[in-house]
Coordinates of C-alpha atoms in Angstrom, one line a residue:
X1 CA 154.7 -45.6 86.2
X2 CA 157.2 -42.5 86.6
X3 CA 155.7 -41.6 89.5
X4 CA 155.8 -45.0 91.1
X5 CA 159.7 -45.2 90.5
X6 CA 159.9 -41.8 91.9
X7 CA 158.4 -43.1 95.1
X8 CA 160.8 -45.6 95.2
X9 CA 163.6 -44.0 94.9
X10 CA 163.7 -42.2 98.0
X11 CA 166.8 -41.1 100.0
X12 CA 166.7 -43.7 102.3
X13 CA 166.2 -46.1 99.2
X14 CA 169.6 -44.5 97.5
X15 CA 171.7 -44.9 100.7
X16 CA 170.8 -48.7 101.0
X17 CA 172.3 -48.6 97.7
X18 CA 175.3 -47.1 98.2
X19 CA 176.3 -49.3 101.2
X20 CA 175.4 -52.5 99.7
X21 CA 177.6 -51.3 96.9
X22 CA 180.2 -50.6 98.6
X23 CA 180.3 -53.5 101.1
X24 CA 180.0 -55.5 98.1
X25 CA 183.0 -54.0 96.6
X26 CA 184.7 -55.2 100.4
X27 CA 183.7 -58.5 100.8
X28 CA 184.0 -59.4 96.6
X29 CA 187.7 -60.7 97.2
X30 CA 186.4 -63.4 99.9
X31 CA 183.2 -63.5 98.6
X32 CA 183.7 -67.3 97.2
X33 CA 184.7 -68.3 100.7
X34 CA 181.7 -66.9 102.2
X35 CA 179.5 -68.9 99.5
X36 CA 181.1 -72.0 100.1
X37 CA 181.0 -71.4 103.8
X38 CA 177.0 -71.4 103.5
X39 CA 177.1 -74.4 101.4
X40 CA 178.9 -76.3 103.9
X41 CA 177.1 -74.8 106.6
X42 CA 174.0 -76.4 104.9
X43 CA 175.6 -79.9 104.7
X44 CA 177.1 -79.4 108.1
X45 CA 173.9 -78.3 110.1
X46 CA 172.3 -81.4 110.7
X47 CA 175.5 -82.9 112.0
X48 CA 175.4 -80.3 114.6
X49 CA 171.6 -79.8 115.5
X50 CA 171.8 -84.0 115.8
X51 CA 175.2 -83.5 118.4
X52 CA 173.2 -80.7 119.9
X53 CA 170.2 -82.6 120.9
X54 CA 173.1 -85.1 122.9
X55 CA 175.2 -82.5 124.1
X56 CA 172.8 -79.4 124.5
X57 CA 175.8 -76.5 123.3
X58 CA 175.0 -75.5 120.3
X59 CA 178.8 -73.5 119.9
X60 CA 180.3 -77.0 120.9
X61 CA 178.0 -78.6 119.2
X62 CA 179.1 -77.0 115.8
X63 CA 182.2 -77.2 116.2
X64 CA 182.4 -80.8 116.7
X65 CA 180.3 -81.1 113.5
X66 CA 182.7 -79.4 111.6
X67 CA 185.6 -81.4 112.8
X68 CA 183.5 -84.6 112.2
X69 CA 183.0 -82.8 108.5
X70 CA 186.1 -81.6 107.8
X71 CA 188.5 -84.2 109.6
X72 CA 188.2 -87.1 106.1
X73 CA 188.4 -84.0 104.0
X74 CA 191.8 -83.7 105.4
X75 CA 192.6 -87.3 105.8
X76 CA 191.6 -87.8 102.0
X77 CA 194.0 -85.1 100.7
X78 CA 196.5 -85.8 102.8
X79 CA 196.6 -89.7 102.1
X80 CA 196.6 -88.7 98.3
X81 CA 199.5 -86.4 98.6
X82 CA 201.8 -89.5 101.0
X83 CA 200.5 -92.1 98.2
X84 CA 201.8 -90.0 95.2
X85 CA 204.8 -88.8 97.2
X86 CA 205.5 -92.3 98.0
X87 CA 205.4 -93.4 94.2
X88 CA 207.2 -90.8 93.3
X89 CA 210.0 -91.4 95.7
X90 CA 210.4 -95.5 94.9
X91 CA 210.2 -94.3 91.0
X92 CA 213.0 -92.1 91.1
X93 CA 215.0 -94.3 93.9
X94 CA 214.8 -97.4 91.3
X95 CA 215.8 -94.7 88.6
X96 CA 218.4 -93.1 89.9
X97 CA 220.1 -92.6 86.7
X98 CA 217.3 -91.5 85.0
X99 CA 217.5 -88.1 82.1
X100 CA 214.2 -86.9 81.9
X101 CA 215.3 -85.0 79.2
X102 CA 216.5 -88.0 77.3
X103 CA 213.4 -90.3 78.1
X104 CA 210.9 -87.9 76.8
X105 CA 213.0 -87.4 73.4
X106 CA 212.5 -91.7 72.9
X107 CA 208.9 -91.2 73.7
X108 CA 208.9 -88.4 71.0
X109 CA 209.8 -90.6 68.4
X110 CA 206.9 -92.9 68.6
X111 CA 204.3 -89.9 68.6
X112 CA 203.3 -89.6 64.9
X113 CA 204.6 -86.3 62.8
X114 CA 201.3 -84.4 61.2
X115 CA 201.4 -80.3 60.8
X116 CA 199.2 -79.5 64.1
X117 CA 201.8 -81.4 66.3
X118 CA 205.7 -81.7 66.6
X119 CA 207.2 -84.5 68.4
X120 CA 210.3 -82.6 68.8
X121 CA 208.7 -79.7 70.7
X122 CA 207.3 -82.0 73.3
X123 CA 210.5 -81.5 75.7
X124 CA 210.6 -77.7 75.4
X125 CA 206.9 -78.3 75.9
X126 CA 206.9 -80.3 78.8
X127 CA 209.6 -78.3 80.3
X128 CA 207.7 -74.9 80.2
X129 CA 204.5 -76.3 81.7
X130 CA 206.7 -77.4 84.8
X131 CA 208.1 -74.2 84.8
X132 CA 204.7 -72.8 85.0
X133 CA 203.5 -75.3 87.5
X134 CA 206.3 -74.4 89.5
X135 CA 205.6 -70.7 89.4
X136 CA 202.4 -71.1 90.4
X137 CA 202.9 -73.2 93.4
X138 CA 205.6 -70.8 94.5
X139 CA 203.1 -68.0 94.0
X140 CA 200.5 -69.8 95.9
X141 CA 203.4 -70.3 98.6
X142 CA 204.6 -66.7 98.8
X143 CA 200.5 -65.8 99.3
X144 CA 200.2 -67.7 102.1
X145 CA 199.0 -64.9 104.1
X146 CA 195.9 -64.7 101.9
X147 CA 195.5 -68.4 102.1
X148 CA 195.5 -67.9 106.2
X149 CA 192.9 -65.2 105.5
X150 CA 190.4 -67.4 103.3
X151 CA 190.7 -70.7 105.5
X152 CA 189.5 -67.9 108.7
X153 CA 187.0 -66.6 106.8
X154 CA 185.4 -69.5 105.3
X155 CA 185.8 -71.5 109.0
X156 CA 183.5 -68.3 110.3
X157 CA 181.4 -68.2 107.8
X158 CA 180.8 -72.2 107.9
X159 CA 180.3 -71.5 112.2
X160 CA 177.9 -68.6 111.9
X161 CA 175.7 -69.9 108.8
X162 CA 175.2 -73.3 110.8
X163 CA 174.7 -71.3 114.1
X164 CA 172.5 -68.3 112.4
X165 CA 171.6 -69.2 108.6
X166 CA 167.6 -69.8 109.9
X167 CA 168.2 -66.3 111.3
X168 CA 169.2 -64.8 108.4
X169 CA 167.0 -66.3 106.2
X170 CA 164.1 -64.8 108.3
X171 CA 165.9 -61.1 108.1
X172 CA 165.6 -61.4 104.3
X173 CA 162.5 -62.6 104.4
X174 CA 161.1 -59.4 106.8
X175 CA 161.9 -57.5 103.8
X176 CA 159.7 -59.4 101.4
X177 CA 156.1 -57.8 100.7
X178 CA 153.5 -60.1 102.0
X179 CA 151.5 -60.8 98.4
X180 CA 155.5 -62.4 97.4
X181 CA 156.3 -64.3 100.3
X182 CA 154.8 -67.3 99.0
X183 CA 157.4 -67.2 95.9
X184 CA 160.1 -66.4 98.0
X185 CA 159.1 -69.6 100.7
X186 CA 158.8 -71.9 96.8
X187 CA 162.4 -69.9 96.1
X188 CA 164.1 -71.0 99.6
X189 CA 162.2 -74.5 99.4
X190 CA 163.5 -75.1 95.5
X191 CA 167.1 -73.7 96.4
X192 CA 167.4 -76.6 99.3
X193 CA 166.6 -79.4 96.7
X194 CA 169.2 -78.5 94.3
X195 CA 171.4 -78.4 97.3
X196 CA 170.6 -82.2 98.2
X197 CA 170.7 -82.8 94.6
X198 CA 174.1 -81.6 94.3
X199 CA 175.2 -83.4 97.6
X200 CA 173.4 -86.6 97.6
X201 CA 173.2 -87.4 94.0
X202 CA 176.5 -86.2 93.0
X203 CA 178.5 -86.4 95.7
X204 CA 176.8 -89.3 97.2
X205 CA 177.3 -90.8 93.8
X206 CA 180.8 -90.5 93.7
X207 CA 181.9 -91.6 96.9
X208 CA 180.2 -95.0 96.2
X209 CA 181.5 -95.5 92.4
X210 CA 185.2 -94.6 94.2
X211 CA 184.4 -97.6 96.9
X212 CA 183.2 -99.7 94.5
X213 CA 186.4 -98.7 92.4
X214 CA 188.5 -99.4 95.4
X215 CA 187.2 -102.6 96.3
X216 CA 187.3 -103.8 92.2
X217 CA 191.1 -102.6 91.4
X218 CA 192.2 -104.4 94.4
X219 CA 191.0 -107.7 93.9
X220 CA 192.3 -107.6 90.4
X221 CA 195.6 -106.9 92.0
X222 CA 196.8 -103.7 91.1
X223 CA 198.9 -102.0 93.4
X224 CA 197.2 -98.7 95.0
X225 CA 193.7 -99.8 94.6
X226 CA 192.5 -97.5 97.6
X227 CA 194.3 -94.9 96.0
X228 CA 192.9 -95.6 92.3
X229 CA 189.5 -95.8 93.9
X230 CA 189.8 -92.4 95.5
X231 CA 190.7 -90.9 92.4
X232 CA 188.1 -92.4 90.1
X233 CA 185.6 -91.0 92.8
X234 CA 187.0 -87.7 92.6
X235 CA 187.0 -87.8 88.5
X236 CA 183.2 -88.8 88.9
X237 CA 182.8 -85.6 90.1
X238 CA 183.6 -83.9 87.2
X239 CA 180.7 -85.2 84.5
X240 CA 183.1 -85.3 81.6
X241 CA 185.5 -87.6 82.7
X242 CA 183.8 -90.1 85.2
X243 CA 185.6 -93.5 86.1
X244 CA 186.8 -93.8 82.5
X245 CA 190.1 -92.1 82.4
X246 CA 191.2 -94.9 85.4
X247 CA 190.3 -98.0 83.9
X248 CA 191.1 -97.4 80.2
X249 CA 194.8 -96.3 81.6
X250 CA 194.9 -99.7 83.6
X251 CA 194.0 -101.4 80.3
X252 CA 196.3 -99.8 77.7
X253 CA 199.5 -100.8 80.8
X254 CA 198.6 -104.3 80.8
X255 CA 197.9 -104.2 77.5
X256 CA 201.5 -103.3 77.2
X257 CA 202.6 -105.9 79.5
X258 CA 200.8 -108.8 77.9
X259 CA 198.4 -109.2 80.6
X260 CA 195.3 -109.7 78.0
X261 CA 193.0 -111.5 80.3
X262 CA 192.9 -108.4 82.7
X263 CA 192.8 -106.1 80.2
X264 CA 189.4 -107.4 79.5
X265 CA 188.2 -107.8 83.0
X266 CA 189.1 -104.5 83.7
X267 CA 187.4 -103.0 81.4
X268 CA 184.4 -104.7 82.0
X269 CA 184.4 -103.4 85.4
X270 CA 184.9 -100.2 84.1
X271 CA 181.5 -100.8 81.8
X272 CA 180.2 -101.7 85.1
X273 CA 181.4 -98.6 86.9
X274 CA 179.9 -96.4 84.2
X275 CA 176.3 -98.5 84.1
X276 CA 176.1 -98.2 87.7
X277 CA 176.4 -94.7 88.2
X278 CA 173.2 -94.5 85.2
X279 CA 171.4 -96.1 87.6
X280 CA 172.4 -94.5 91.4
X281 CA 172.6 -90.8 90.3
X282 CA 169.3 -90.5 89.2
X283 CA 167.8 -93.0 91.5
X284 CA 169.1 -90.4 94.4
X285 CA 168.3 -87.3 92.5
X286 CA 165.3 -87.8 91.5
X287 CA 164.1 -87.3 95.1
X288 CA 165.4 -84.2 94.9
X289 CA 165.8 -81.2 92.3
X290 CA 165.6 -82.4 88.9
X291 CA 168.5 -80.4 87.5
X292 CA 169.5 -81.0 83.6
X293 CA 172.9 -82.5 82.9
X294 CA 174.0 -79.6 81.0
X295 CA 173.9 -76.9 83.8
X296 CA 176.3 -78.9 86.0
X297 CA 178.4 -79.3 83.4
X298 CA 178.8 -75.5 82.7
X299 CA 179.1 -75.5 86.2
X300 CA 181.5 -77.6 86.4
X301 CA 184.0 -76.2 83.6
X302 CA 183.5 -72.7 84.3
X303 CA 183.2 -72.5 88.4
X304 CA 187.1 -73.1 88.4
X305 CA 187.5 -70.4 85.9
X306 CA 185.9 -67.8 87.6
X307 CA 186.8 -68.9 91.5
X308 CA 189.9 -71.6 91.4
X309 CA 189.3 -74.7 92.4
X310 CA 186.4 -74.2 95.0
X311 CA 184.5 -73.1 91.9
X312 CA 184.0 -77.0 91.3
X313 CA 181.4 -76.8 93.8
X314 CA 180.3 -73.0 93.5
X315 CA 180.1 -73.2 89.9
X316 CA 177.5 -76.0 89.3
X317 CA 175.1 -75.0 92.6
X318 CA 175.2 -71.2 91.9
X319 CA 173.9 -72.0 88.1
X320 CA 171.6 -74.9 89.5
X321 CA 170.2 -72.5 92.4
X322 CA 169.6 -69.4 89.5
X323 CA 167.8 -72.9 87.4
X324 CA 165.6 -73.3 90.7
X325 CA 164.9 -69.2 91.1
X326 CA 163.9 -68.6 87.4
X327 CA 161.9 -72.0 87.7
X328 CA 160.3 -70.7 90.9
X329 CA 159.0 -67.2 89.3
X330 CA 158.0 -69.2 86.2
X331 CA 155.6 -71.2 88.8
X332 CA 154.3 -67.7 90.0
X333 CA 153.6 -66.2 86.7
X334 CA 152.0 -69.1 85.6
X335 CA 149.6 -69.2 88.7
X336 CA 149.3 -65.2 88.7
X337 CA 147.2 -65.6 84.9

């Protein structure tokens, strides 16, 4: 066995080494742009080999694709941001008297005093979480020269993994020895399904609870439906929240107001929202990867931990792609007795 390691480790061997190391060490700041870029790339290259087949330029070709990709992406966030902006602005217009200060000292007095939490502390409270907010934004502000530099990179790596991903998968796979290739074509096959897992039967999923949000809220009349229905898709991203948060806070404020009859409609559509997603997520996943609940919810929580708030979509498919890997090798050891 020494001997075989000594035959691997060859000078040639070493220098590989070395370089990968150290172009790791270059790329590690923007590697979560370059990740996401090939997850994109994935959801984004049959856009462009479908424009291609009209147009017959495949660079024009994916670029369109992204534009067609990206262009709601954009819409979406900027709508929220003019809709909470908007609400903002008639709030404080109607208020225009309005001491924040003395507002959240009333609402103090109605939260309940026990040793773990004081009331009085929730203005000083309050007030250094905006503080920190604040700071934040403004150091996200005065980096705007690394933002610049992630957006370019992760619009590259999006254009060359759409126009060269097949390309590079075949480089990796020159490298493989021939009695492993079948684990690694198993490896590339299971790391596709969690990919449509992740995108049709949790994204998929959440853009039809947030219609079907959209559509419910504004028939029962509240103002901002669309809007409400784009945020409950969004929070039905994120498995431990779902659409509950947006109806259960529609039913404690009409609640409040007296409305009783839509408090209990509402919350029966909320039951509804919640049933309904039992039934569409795992009717669309399980044609895919069957990937337990738990790994995307580590995902979930920890991806933003480790990579801000693109680690919402890292997170969960890097641990759901290492679940397909170490299921893949399983499959070979198995077969290899």
């Amino acid at each position: 066995m020494e001997k075989d390691l000594k035959d691997y480790i060859t000078p040639p061997v070493m220098l590989i080494l070395f370089l990968l190391a150290i172009s790791l060490i270059f790329i590690f700041p923007v590697l979560n742009m370059i990740i996401l870029g090939a997850i994109l790339a994935y959801g984004i290259r049959p856009v462009a080999l479908k424009i291609q087949s009209k147009l017959r330029f495949q660079s024009i070709s994916i670029l369109i694709s992204m534009i067609v990709v990206l262009i709601p992406l954009i819409l979406l966030i900027a709508y929220i941001v003019m809709v909470i902006s908007g609400v903002l602005t008639d709030f404080f217009a109607a208020n225009p008297n309005l001491d924040i200060n003395y507002t959240m000292s009333q609402l103090s007095s109605y939260i309940p005093q026990n040793p773990f939490f004081d009331g009085n502390n929730i203005v000083p409270t309050i007030q250094s979480a905006g503080k920190y907010v604040l700071s934040y934004l403004v150091g996200k502000i005065g980096s705007i020269a690394n933002i610049t530099l992630d957006l370019f990179i992760l619009i590259c790596s999006v254009y060359y993994f759409v126009k060269d991903g097949e390309n590079c998968i075949n480089f990796v796979k020159s490298f493989i020895p021939d009695k492993h290739l079948d684990f690694f074509d198993r490896t590339v096959e299971s790391v596709e399904d969690v990919l449509k897992s992740i995108f049709y039967g949790h994204f998929l999923t959440s853009v039809i609870i947030g219609i079907f949000g959209a559509i419910g809220y504004s028939l029962l009349g509240y103002p901002y439906g669309i809007f409400l229905g784009v945020i409950t898709g969004i929070l039905q991203l994120i498995p431990i929240f779902g659409p509950w948060p947006i109806y259960w806070a529609l039913a404690i404020m009409d609640a409040l107001n007296g409305n009783y009859p839509r408090v209990v409609v509402v919350l029966l559509f909320g039951f509804f929202l919640s049933l309904i997603d039992m039934y569409i997520r795992p009717a669309i996943s399980s044609h895919h990867a069957d990937i337990h609940p738990l790994i995307l919810l580590i995902g979930f929580l920890s991806g933003p931990l480790v990579y801000g708030i693109v680690g919402f979509i890292i997170g969960p498919l890097i641990l759901g792609i290492t679940y397909a890997v170490l299921d893949s090798f399983r499959k070979e050891l198995k077969e290899a007795e």
